[in-house]
Amino acid sequence: MSSNHTTIVSAPGKVLLAGGYLVLDRSYSGLVVATSSRFYTSITSPSSSSPLISPSPLGSSVLPTALPSSSSAQSSNGTQSLTLSATSSDETQHSSSCEISVRAGQFSCQESTWTYSLSFDDDKGVQVEAIGEGKNKFIEITLTQTLRYVRARLAQDIGSVQAGKELRKRSRGIQVVVLADNDFYSQREQLSESRLPPRISSLASLRPFHPLPRPIHKTNKTGLGSSAALVTSLVAGLLQHLGVISIPSSSSSQSETLHHTSSPPPTQSTSTTSQSETLYISSISFGLDIVHSLAQFAHCLAQGKVGSGFDVSSAVYGTHIYRRFSPSILSQLMNSSSSSSSVSSSSSSLLISSLDPIEWDQQISPFRLPSGLRLMLADVDAGTDTPSFVGRVLKWREAERDPANDLWGRLDQANRCLEDVLSRIAGRESASDYMRELEQASRNGVGEKEEGSDGLVGLLGDAKTALNEIRRLLREMSDASQVPIEPPEQTRLLDACSACSGVIGGGVPGAGGYDAIFLLVIDQPGVIQAVEDIWASWTEMSVCPLLASQSDGGLRLESLEAVRGLKEALER
């Protein structure tokens, strides 16, 4: 009996805590927080289709002997060379095409399974053709562009003809299942059917990866960045499964510390051990950076525009301070590509050069929320669809350039103040009285900093002041642009929550609107209970909590047994 080769990759959701709108402009940065809720991609194929060269075992401190320098070497610009040879018998016993199926595991198989025919013609490159009537542009574009990239990488080492044969061999029999933690989709209907109140404890009692009754396009999302997490996990899963990159495992501390660097990985070290460790870490870091650039491209192509990219960046790197990449990096590639499933192999060099991490200029600054604090999230159903606000805000900024730039400058200063004070709070975590002071503040309340106050209580007051100032400036921008970034309904809800003891502050994430809020609170049961009581009794809008909190980690490999409910969901 033949066994299967399986790869499982997950990427977190996101919350843009500070930097809404400003993050579109490279002159400014944003604080993006990864969530504990994640999007999973599971890829399975017959073992005979697995890569001839496997990635380094994650968690190993040295490069294994299974990766000799003649087969996998670090090039001068940081890329990993893939010197491979396809098996001659394989060339004659298989056809020039194969099929890949992708299924969204929480939805009806009939409506949420997409099958693609892959062919690897020497002249037309990789062709991906959907079989059947159903379409999912995010999956189809991501699959197409990732396979294009893999073939282009292989062709650098073994030539275009052999690359097509090798990729066909590796792709044969691949089956993909994508699953999302429950928080990515509204669970109001599931709670109602189970006669459960909208509480965090109720959400925790639902089965993981709960089946959803409606098609994807009719299912309400919660704004955690499902499309970015889907694209990122699918790109990473395919690259890992096809043997192109190594990414960190869920047990590796590197999954929470590796971030984009514009410098090529070191190629020399003073000792064999340190050189091996450096090469291993460099290989993983480069792999994450490749996933980032390729996922940004696929996500932009599917959306039809080059966005800020903070959602994809968070899906790869986790929580951080983000300064966007220059849109011009993708201009030529976007212009030469389309959602068409047939792409000429002549564009391979453009694909490789455009996605080379060395050419990307985004800035990723590691960040984390202090221990003892918790991010609380809520899905708000105000009975109104939030329109796209970005175009209207940018139009206002163009028309009122001087006052708009002044406001953005003040908002940027408030955002930086929040980042600074949260970092200073994190710097006090080692103090013996840190947790005691937090617990005391959760009972006494957190007020805006008063003259003469200092220590942890003073820093918590500074954080409250910064969050309130960010909200005030966003309301000022709402009035000036006539865009309801923090509409009055949300203001009343946030004010009521912020008055609770232990609540530092909150806001509307990202572009704002009616559909979500976040709160930063001291992580004590009494504080969480008080907030939930307000949400449950709120009548102006329907408020449902999310189970998610903050998470530092980004993209990672998963073990099937380590993720609660994943095995059962994949077997459904």
Coordinates of C-alpha atoms in Angstrom, one line a residue:
M1 CA 0.0 0.0 0.0
S2 CA 1.4 3.4 -1.0
S3 CA 1.7 6.1 1.6
N4 CA 1.0 9.8 1.2
H5 CA 3.2 12.8 1.7
T6 CA 1.4 15.5 3.6
T7 CA 2.4 19.2 4.3
I8 CA 0.3 21.4 6.6
V9 CA 1.0 25.1 6.9
S10 CA -0.9 27.8 8.8
A11 CA -0.9 31.6 8.7
P12 CA -2.5 33.9 11.3
G13 CA -5.2 36.5 10.8
K14 CA -4.5 40.2 11.5
V15 CA -5.7 43.3 13.3
L16 CA -4.3 46.7 12.2
L17 CA -4.2 48.2 15.7
A18 CA -2.7 51.6 14.6
G19 CA -2.0 53.0 11.1
G20 CA -5.3 52.8 9.4
Y21 CA -5.1 54.6 6.0
L22 CA -1.6 55.9 6.9
V23 CA -0.2 52.4 6.1
L24 CA -1.1 53.0 2.5
D25 CA 1.7 55.6 2.3
R26 CA 5.3 54.5 2.6
S27 CA 6.0 57.7 4.6
Y28 CA 4.1 56.1 7.5
S29 CA 4.0 52.8 9.3
G30 CA 1.3 50.7 11.0
L31 CA 1.1 48.4 14.0
V32 CA -0.3 45.1 12.8
V33 CA -1.1 42.4 15.4
A34 CA -1.4 38.7 14.4
T35 CA -4.2 36.7 15.8
S36 CA -4.3 33.4 17.5
S37 CA -6.9 32.3 14.9
R38 CA -5.2 30.8 11.9
F39 CA -5.9 29.7 8.3
Y40 CA -4.6 26.2 7.4
T41 CA -3.6 24.6 4.1
S42 CA -3.1 20.8 4.0
I43 CA -1.5 19.4 0.9
T44 CA -1.3 15.6 0.2
S45 CA 0.2 13.7 -2.6
P46 CA 1.4 10.1 -3.2
S47 CA 4.9 9.6 -1.8
S48 CA 6.1 8.8 -5.3
S49 CA 5.3 12.4 -6.2
S50 CA 7.3 13.9 -3.3
P51 CA 10.4 16.0 -4.1
L52 CA 13.6 14.3 -4.9
I53 CA 15.3 16.8 -2.5
S54 CA 13.5 17.5 0.8
P55 CA 13.8 20.7 2.8
S56 CA 15.9 20.7 5.9
P57 CA 14.3 19.1 8.9
L58 CA 12.8 22.0 10.9
G59 CA 14.2 22.3 14.4
S60 CA 17.6 20.9 13.3
S61 CA 20.6 23.0 14.3
V62 CA 22.7 22.0 11.3
L63 CA 22.1 21.4 7.6
P64 CA 21.5 17.6 7.1
T65 CA 23.8 15.5 4.9
A66 CA 20.7 14.8 2.8
L67 CA 21.3 18.2 1.2
P68 CA 24.8 18.0 -0.3
S69 CA 26.3 21.1 -1.8
S70 CA 26.0 19.7 -5.3
S71 CA 22.2 19.4 -4.9
S72 CA 21.3 22.4 -2.8
A73 CA 23.6 25.3 -2.3
Q74 CA 23.3 28.9 -1.1
S75 CA 24.0 31.3 -4.0
S76 CA 25.7 34.6 -3.6
N77 CA 22.5 36.5 -3.6
G78 CA 20.9 34.4 -0.9
T79 CA 18.8 32.1 -3.1
Q80 CA 18.9 28.4 -2.7
S81 CA 20.1 26.5 -5.8
L82 CA 18.0 23.5 -6.8
T83 CA 20.1 21.2 -8.9
L84 CA 17.9 18.2 -9.7
S85 CA 17.5 15.5 -12.3
A86 CA 14.2 14.0 -13.3
T87 CA 13.9 10.3 -13.6
S88 CA 14.0 9.1 -17.2
S89 CA 11.4 6.4 -16.7
D90 CA 9.0 9.0 -15.3
E91 CA 9.3 11.0 -18.6
T92 CA 7.8 8.2 -20.7
Q93 CA 5.2 6.6 -18.4
H94 CA 3.2 9.8 -17.6
S95 CA 1.3 12.2 -19.8
S96 CA 2.2 15.9 -20.1
S97 CA -0.6 17.0 -17.8
C98 CA -2.0 16.3 -14.4
E99 CA -4.8 17.5 -12.1
I100 CA -4.8 19.3 -8.7
S101 CA -7.9 19.6 -6.6
V102 CA -8.5 22.3 -3.9
R103 CA -11.4 22.0 -1.4
A104 CA -12.6 24.5 1.2
G105 CA -13.2 22.0 4.0
Q106 CA -15.9 23.9 6.0
F107 CA -18.3 24.3 3.0
S108 CA -20.3 21.9 0.8
C109 CA -18.0 19.8 -1.3
Q110 CA -20.2 20.3 -4.4
E111 CA -19.9 24.0 -4.2
S112 CA -16.4 24.4 -2.7
T113 CA -14.2 22.0 -4.6
W114 CA -12.1 23.3 -7.5
T115 CA -10.2 21.1 -9.8
Y116 CA -7.5 22.3 -12.2
S117 CA -5.8 20.7 -15.1
L118 CA -2.1 21.5 -15.2
S119 CA 0.1 21.2 -18.3
F120 CA 3.7 22.1 -18.8
D121 CA 4.1 22.9 -22.4
D122 CA 7.7 24.0 -23.3
D123 CA 6.4 27.0 -25.3
K124 CA 3.5 28.2 -23.1
G125 CA 5.0 27.5 -19.7
V126 CA 2.7 26.4 -16.9
Q127 CA -1.0 26.3 -17.9
V128 CA -3.7 26.0 -15.3
E129 CA -7.2 25.4 -16.5
A130 CA -10.2 25.2 -14.2
I131 CA -12.4 22.1 -14.8
G132 CA -16.1 22.7 -14.2
E133 CA -18.1 25.8 -13.7
G134 CA -17.0 26.9 -10.3
K135 CA -14.4 29.7 -10.0
N136 CA -12.3 31.0 -7.1
K137 CA -9.9 33.6 -8.4
F138 CA -7.8 33.8 -5.2
I139 CA -7.1 30.0 -5.4
E140 CA -6.7 29.9 -9.2
I141 CA -4.3 32.9 -9.4
T142 CA -2.3 31.7 -6.3
L143 CA -1.9 28.2 -7.8
T144 CA -0.9 29.5 -11.2
Q145 CA 1.6 32.0 -10.0
T146 CA 3.2 29.7 -7.4
L147 CA 3.6 26.9 -10.0
R148 CA 5.1 29.5 -12.4
Y149 CA 7.6 30.4 -9.8
V150 CA 8.5 26.8 -9.0
R151 CA 9.1 26.0 -12.6
A152 CA 11.2 29.2 -13.1
R153 CA 13.3 28.3 -10.1
L154 CA 13.8 24.7 -11.4
A155 CA 14.6 26.0 -14.9
Q156 CA 17.5 28.0 -13.5
D157 CA 19.3 24.7 -12.6
I158 CA 18.0 22.0 -15.0
G159 CA 16.6 23.9 -18.0
S160 CA 13.0 24.6 -19.0
V161 CA 12.2 21.2 -20.5
Q162 CA 13.5 19.2 -17.5
A163 CA 11.9 21.7 -15.1
G164 CA 8.4 21.1 -16.7
K165 CA 8.9 17.3 -16.3
E166 CA 10.1 17.6 -12.8
L167 CA 7.3 19.9 -11.7
R168 CA 4.7 17.6 -13.3
K169 CA 6.2 14.7 -11.4
R170 CA 6.0 16.6 -8.1
S171 CA 2.5 18.0 -8.7
R172 CA 0.9 14.7 -9.7
G173 CA -2.0 13.6 -7.4
I174 CA -1.9 16.7 -5.2
Q175 CA -5.0 17.3 -3.2
V176 CA -5.4 20.6 -1.2
V177 CA -7.8 21.3 1.7
V178 CA -8.1 24.7 3.2
L179 CA -9.6 25.3 6.6
A180 CA -10.0 28.4 8.8
D181 CA -10.4 28.7 12.5
N182 CA -14.0 29.6 13.3
D183 CA -13.2 33.2 14.0
F184 CA -12.7 34.0 10.3
Y185 CA -16.4 33.6 9.7
S186 CA -19.4 34.8 11.7
Q187 CA -20.6 32.2 14.1
R188 CA -23.8 34.0 15.0
E189 CA -26.0 31.4 13.3
Q190 CA -24.1 28.5 14.8
L191 CA -24.5 29.9 18.3
S192 CA -28.2 30.5 17.7
E193 CA -28.8 27.0 16.4
S194 CA -27.1 25.6 19.5
R195 CA -29.0 28.0 21.8
L196 CA -25.8 29.5 23.1
P197 CA -25.3 33.1 24.2
P198 CA -22.8 35.3 22.3
R199 CA -20.0 34.7 24.8
I200 CA -16.3 33.6 24.5
S201 CA -17.1 30.4 26.4
S202 CA -19.9 29.6 23.9
L203 CA -17.5 30.1 20.9
A204 CA -14.9 27.8 22.6
S205 CA -17.6 25.1 22.9
L206 CA -18.2 24.9 19.1
R207 CA -16.4 22.2 17.2
P208 CA -13.2 23.4 15.6
F209 CA -13.5 24.2 11.9
H210 CA -17.3 24.2 12.3
P211 CA -19.1 23.3 9.0
L212 CA -20.8 26.4 7.5
P213 CA -24.3 26.1 5.9
R214 CA -24.0 28.6 3.1
P215 CA -21.7 29.0 0.1
I216 CA -18.5 31.0 0.6
H217 CA -19.8 34.1 -1.2
K218 CA -22.9 34.1 1.1
T219 CA -21.0 33.6 4.4
N220 CA -20.2 36.7 6.5
K221 CA -16.6 37.2 7.4
T222 CA -15.2 39.0 10.5
G223 CA -12.4 41.0 8.9
L224 CA -9.4 39.0 10.1
G225 CA -7.9 39.0 6.6
S226 CA -9.1 35.6 5.4
S227 CA -8.1 36.2 1.7
A228 CA -4.5 37.2 2.7
A229 CA -4.2 34.3 5.1
L230 CA -5.5 31.9 2.5
V231 CA -3.2 33.1 -0.2
T232 CA -0.2 33.1 2.1
S233 CA -0.8 29.6 3.5
L234 CA -1.4 28.2 0.0
V235 CA 1.7 29.7 -1.4
A236 CA 3.8 28.5 1.5
G237 CA 2.2 25.1 1.5
L238 CA 2.9 24.5 -2.2
L239 CA 6.5 25.8 -2.0
Q240 CA 7.2 23.6 1.0
H241 CA 5.5 20.6 -0.4
L242 CA 7.2 20.9 -3.7
G243 CA 10.6 21.1 -2.0
V244 CA 11.5 24.7 -2.9
I245 CA 11.8 26.3 0.6
S246 CA 12.0 25.5 4.3
I247 CA 9.7 27.3 6.7
P248 CA 9.7 27.1 10.5
S249 CA 7.7 24.5 12.4
S250 CA 5.2 25.3 15.2
S251 CA 7.7 24.1 17.7
S252 CA 10.5 26.3 16.4
S253 CA 11.2 29.6 18.1
Q254 CA 12.3 30.9 14.8
S255 CA 8.6 31.1 13.7
E256 CA 8.3 34.2 16.0
T257 CA 11.7 35.9 15.4
L258 CA 12.5 35.7 11.7
H259 CA 11.7 38.9 9.8
H260 CA 12.6 40.3 6.4
T261 CA 16.1 41.6 5.9
S262 CA 17.4 43.3 2.8
S263 CA 20.9 41.9 3.3
P264 CA 21.9 38.6 1.7
P265 CA 22.5 35.7 4.2
P266 CA 26.1 35.3 5.4
T267 CA 28.1 32.7 3.5
Q268 CA 31.0 32.3 5.8
S269 CA 31.5 31.7 9.5
T270 CA 34.4 31.1 11.9
S271 CA 33.3 27.5 12.7
T272 CA 31.6 24.6 11.0
T273 CA 28.8 24.5 13.5
S274 CA 28.1 28.2 13.4
Q275 CA 28.3 28.2 9.6
S276 CA 25.7 25.4 9.5
E277 CA 23.4 27.2 11.9
T278 CA 23.8 30.4 9.9
L279 CA 23.0 28.7 6.7
Y280 CA 20.0 26.9 8.2
I281 CA 18.5 30.1 9.6
S282 CA 19.3 32.0 6.4
S283 CA 17.5 29.3 4.4
I284 CA 14.4 29.6 6.5
S285 CA 14.5 33.4 6.6
F286 CA 14.9 33.5 2.8
G287 CA 12.0 31.0 2.5
L288 CA 9.7 33.3 4.4
D289 CA 10.8 36.3 2.4
I290 CA 10.0 34.4 -0.9
V291 CA 6.6 33.5 0.5
H292 CA 6.0 37.1 1.3
S293 CA 6.8 38.5 -2.1
L294 CA 5.0 35.8 -4.0
A295 CA 1.9 36.0 -1.8
Q296 CA 1.9 39.8 -2.1
F297 CA 2.0 39.4 -5.9
A298 CA -0.8 36.8 -6.0
H299 CA -3.0 38.7 -3.6
C300 CA -2.6 41.9 -5.5
L301 CA -3.3 40.2 -8.8
A302 CA -6.4 38.6 -7.4
Q303 CA -7.6 41.9 -6.0
G304 CA -6.8 43.8 -9.2
K305 CA -4.7 46.4 -7.4
V306 CA -1.5 46.8 -5.3
G307 CA -2.6 47.4 -1.7
S308 CA -0.6 48.2 1.3
G309 CA 0.2 44.6 2.0
F310 CA 0.1 44.7 5.8
D311 CA -2.3 41.7 5.9
V312 CA -0.1 39.4 3.9
S313 CA 3.0 40.7 5.8
S314 CA 1.3 39.8 9.1
A315 CA 0.3 36.4 7.7
V316 CA 4.0 35.7 7.0
Y317 CA 5.9 37.4 9.9
G318 CA 3.3 37.8 12.7
T319 CA 3.0 40.8 14.9
H320 CA 5.2 43.7 13.8
I321 CA 5.5 47.4 12.9
Y322 CA 5.0 47.5 9.1
R323 CA 6.2 50.0 6.5
R324 CA 4.9 49.1 3.1
F325 CA 6.8 48.1 0.0
S326 CA 7.1 50.5 -3.0
P327 CA 4.2 49.8 -5.3
S328 CA 6.5 50.2 -8.3
I329 CA 8.2 46.9 -7.3
L330 CA 5.2 45.0 -8.7
S331 CA 4.2 47.4 -11.5
Q332 CA 6.0 45.6 -14.4
L333 CA 5.0 42.1 -13.1
M334 CA 1.3 43.2 -12.7
N335 CA 1.2 44.7 -16.1
S336 CA 2.7 41.6 -17.7
S337 CA 0.4 39.2 -15.8
S338 CA -3.3 38.6 -15.6
S339 CA -5.6 36.0 -14.2
S340 CA -5.2 34.0 -17.4
S341 CA -4.1 30.4 -16.8
S342 CA -1.7 30.5 -19.7
V343 CA 1.6 32.4 -19.2
S344 CA 4.6 32.4 -21.5
S345 CA 7.7 30.9 -20.1
S346 CA 9.6 33.9 -21.5
S347 CA 8.4 35.9 -18.5
S348 CA 10.2 33.6 -16.0
S349 CA 13.1 35.8 -15.6
L350 CA 10.9 38.8 -14.8
L351 CA 9.0 36.7 -12.3
I352 CA 12.2 35.6 -10.5
S353 CA 13.8 39.1 -10.5
S354 CA 10.6 40.9 -9.4
L355 CA 10.0 38.5 -6.5
D356 CA 13.7 38.4 -5.3
P357 CA 13.5 39.6 -1.7
I358 CA 16.7 41.7 -2.3
E359 CA 14.5 43.9 -4.5
W360 CA 11.8 44.5 -1.9
D361 CA 12.0 47.5 0.4
Q362 CA 9.2 46.9 3.0
Q363 CA 10.4 47.4 6.6
I364 CA 9.4 44.8 9.3
S365 CA 10.2 45.8 12.8
P366 CA 9.6 43.1 15.4
F367 CA 7.0 43.9 18.0
R368 CA 4.7 42.2 20.5
L369 CA 2.1 43.2 23.0
P370 CA 3.2 43.1 26.6
S371 CA 2.4 40.0 28.7
G372 CA -0.6 40.4 30.9
L373 CA -2.5 42.4 28.3
R374 CA -5.0 40.9 26.0
L375 CA -6.5 41.9 22.7
M376 CA -10.3 41.5 22.6
L377 CA -12.1 41.5 19.3
A378 CA -15.8 41.7 18.5
D379 CA -17.8 41.3 15.3
V380 CA -20.4 44.1 15.1
D381 CA -23.6 43.7 13.1
A382 CA -25.1 47.2 12.7
G383 CA -27.4 46.2 9.9
T384 CA -25.3 48.2 7.5
D385 CA -22.8 47.1 4.9
T386 CA -19.5 49.0 5.4
P387 CA -18.6 50.5 2.0
S388 CA -15.1 50.9 0.7
F389 CA -13.8 53.9 2.5
V390 CA -10.2 54.0 1.2
G391 CA -10.9 55.7 -2.2
R392 CA -13.0 58.4 -0.5
V393 CA -10.4 59.2 2.1
L394 CA -7.6 59.4 -0.5
K395 CA -9.8 61.6 -2.6
W396 CA -10.3 63.9 0.3
R397 CA -6.5 63.9 1.1
E398 CA -5.8 64.9 -2.5
A399 CA -8.3 67.7 -2.5
E400 CA -7.4 69.1 0.9
R401 CA -3.7 68.3 0.8
D402 CA -2.3 70.7 3.5
P403 CA -4.9 70.1 6.3
A404 CA -5.0 66.4 5.5
N405 CA -1.2 66.0 5.7
D406 CA -1.2 67.9 9.0
L407 CA -3.9 65.6 10.4
W408 CA -2.0 62.5 9.1
G409 CA 1.2 63.8 10.8
R410 CA -0.6 64.2 14.1
L411 CA -2.1 60.8 13.7
D412 CA 1.3 59.2 12.9
Q413 CA 2.7 60.8 16.1
A414 CA -0.1 59.3 18.2
N415 CA 0.5 55.9 16.6
R416 CA 4.2 56.1 17.4
C417 CA 3.4 57.1 21.0
L418 CA 1.3 54.0 21.3
E419 CA 4.0 51.8 19.9
D420 CA 6.6 53.4 22.2
V421 CA 4.6 53.1 25.4
L422 CA 3.6 49.4 24.7
S423 CA 7.3 48.7 24.2
R424 CA 8.1 50.4 27.5
I425 CA 5.5 48.3 29.3
A426 CA 6.9 45.2 27.8
G427 CA 10.3 46.3 29.1
R428 CA 9.0 46.1 32.7
E429 CA 7.8 42.5 32.5
S430 CA 10.8 41.2 34.5
A431 CA 10.0 43.4 37.5
S432 CA 8.9 41.3 40.4
D433 CA 5.8 43.4 41.0
Y434 CA 4.7 43.6 37.3
M435 CA 1.8 41.1 37.5
R436 CA 0.7 42.4 40.9
E437 CA 0.6 46.0 39.6
L438 CA -1.4 44.8 36.6
E439 CA -3.9 42.9 38.7
Q440 CA -4.3 46.0 41.0
A441 CA -4.8 48.3 38.0
S442 CA -7.5 45.9 36.7
R443 CA -9.5 46.5 39.9
N444 CA -8.8 50.2 40.4
G445 CA -9.1 51.1 36.7
V446 CA -6.8 52.8 34.2
G447 CA -7.1 56.5 33.8
E448 CA -5.3 58.8 31.4
K449 CA -1.9 59.6 32.9
E450 CA -1.9 62.4 35.6
E451 CA 0.9 64.8 36.4
G452 CA 3.4 63.1 38.6
S453 CA 2.3 59.5 38.1
D454 CA 5.0 57.1 37.1
G455 CA 5.8 53.4 37.1
L456 CA 3.6 50.8 35.4
V457 CA 0.4 52.6 36.3
G458 CA 1.7 55.7 34.6
L459 CA 2.6 53.8 31.5
L460 CA -0.8 52.2 31.3
G461 CA -2.2 55.7 31.5
D462 CA 0.0 56.8 28.7
A463 CA -1.3 53.9 26.6
K464 CA -4.9 54.9 27.3
T465 CA -4.0 58.5 26.4
A466 CA -2.5 57.3 23.1
L467 CA -5.4 55.1 22.2
N468 CA -7.9 57.9 23.0
E469 CA -5.9 60.4 20.9
I470 CA -5.8 58.0 17.9
R471 CA -9.6 57.7 18.2
R472 CA -10.1 61.4 18.4
L473 CA -8.0 62.0 15.3
L474 CA -9.8 59.3 13.4
R475 CA -13.1 61.0 14.2
E476 CA -11.6 64.3 13.1
M477 CA -10.7 62.6 9.8
S478 CA -14.2 61.1 9.6
D479 CA -15.7 64.6 9.8
A480 CA -13.2 66.1 7.3
S481 CA -13.6 63.4 4.7
Q482 CA -17.3 62.6 5.4
V483 CA -16.3 59.0 5.8
P484 CA -17.7 57.2 8.9
I485 CA -14.3 55.7 10.0
E486 CA -15.5 55.7 13.7
P487 CA -19.3 56.3 13.3
P488 CA -21.3 57.6 16.3
E489 CA -22.7 54.1 17.0
Q490 CA -19.1 52.7 17.4
T491 CA -18.1 55.7 19.5
R492 CA -20.8 55.0 22.0
L493 CA -19.9 51.3 22.2
L494 CA -16.2 52.0 22.6
D495 CA -16.8 54.7 25.2
A496 CA -18.9 52.3 27.3
C497 CA -16.3 49.6 27.1
S498 CA -13.4 51.9 27.8
A499 CA -15.1 53.0 31.1
C500 CA -14.7 49.4 32.5
S501 CA -12.0 48.9 35.1
G502 CA -9.0 47.2 33.4
V503 CA -9.8 48.4 29.9
I504 CA -6.9 50.4 28.5
G505 CA -8.7 51.5 25.4
G506 CA -9.9 50.4 22.0
G507 CA -10.8 51.4 18.5
V508 CA -12.0 50.4 15.1
P509 CA -9.4 48.3 13.3
G510 CA -8.0 49.0 9.8
A511 CA -10.2 51.2 7.7
G512 CA -12.9 51.4 10.4
G513 CA -16.6 51.4 9.8
Y514 CA -19.4 49.5 11.5
D515 CA -18.3 45.9 11.4
A516 CA -15.7 45.4 14.2
I517 CA -14.0 46.8 17.3
F518 CA -10.9 45.9 19.3
L519 CA -10.1 46.5 22.9
L520 CA -6.8 46.3 24.7
V521 CA -7.4 45.1 28.3
I522 CA -5.6 43.8 31.3
D523 CA -6.0 40.0 31.0
Q524 CA -8.0 39.3 34.2
P525 CA -11.2 37.3 34.3
G526 CA -13.1 40.1 35.9
V527 CA -12.2 42.5 33.2
I528 CA -13.1 40.2 30.4
Q529 CA -16.4 39.3 32.1
A530 CA -17.3 43.0 32.4
V531 CA -16.6 43.7 28.7
E532 CA -18.6 40.6 27.7
D533 CA -21.5 41.8 29.9
I534 CA -21.6 45.1 28.0
W535 CA -21.5 43.4 24.6
A536 CA -24.2 41.0 25.6
S537 CA -26.5 43.8 26.8
W538 CA -25.8 46.2 24.0
T539 CA -29.0 47.0 22.0
E540 CA -28.0 49.7 19.6
M541 CA -26.0 47.1 17.6
S542 CA -25.5 43.4 17.8
V543 CA -22.1 42.6 19.2
C544 CA -20.6 39.1 19.2
P545 CA -17.1 38.4 20.6
L546 CA -14.4 36.6 18.7
L547 CA -12.4 33.8 20.4
A548 CA -9.1 35.2 19.1
S549 CA -6.5 37.1 21.0
Q550 CA -3.1 38.3 20.0
S551 CA -0.3 36.1 18.8
D552 CA 3.4 36.9 18.0
G553 CA 4.0 34.0 15.5
G554 CA 3.5 34.1 11.8
L555 CA 3.7 31.5 9.1
R556 CA 4.6 28.0 10.3
L557 CA 4.5 24.3 9.6
E558 CA 2.0 22.3 11.6
S559 CA 1.7 18.8 13.0
L560 CA -1.6 17.2 12.3
E561 CA -2.0 15.9 15.9
A562 CA -1.0 19.2 17.5
V563 CA -4.0 21.2 16.1
R564 CA -7.3 20.4 17.9
G565 CA -9.9 19.1 15.5
L566 CA -7.8 19.3 12.4
K567 CA -7.6 15.6 11.7
E568 CA -11.4 15.2 12.1
A569 CA -12.0 18.2 9.8
L570 CA -9.7 16.9 7.1
E571 CA -11.5 13.5 7.2
R572 CA -15.0 15.0 6.7

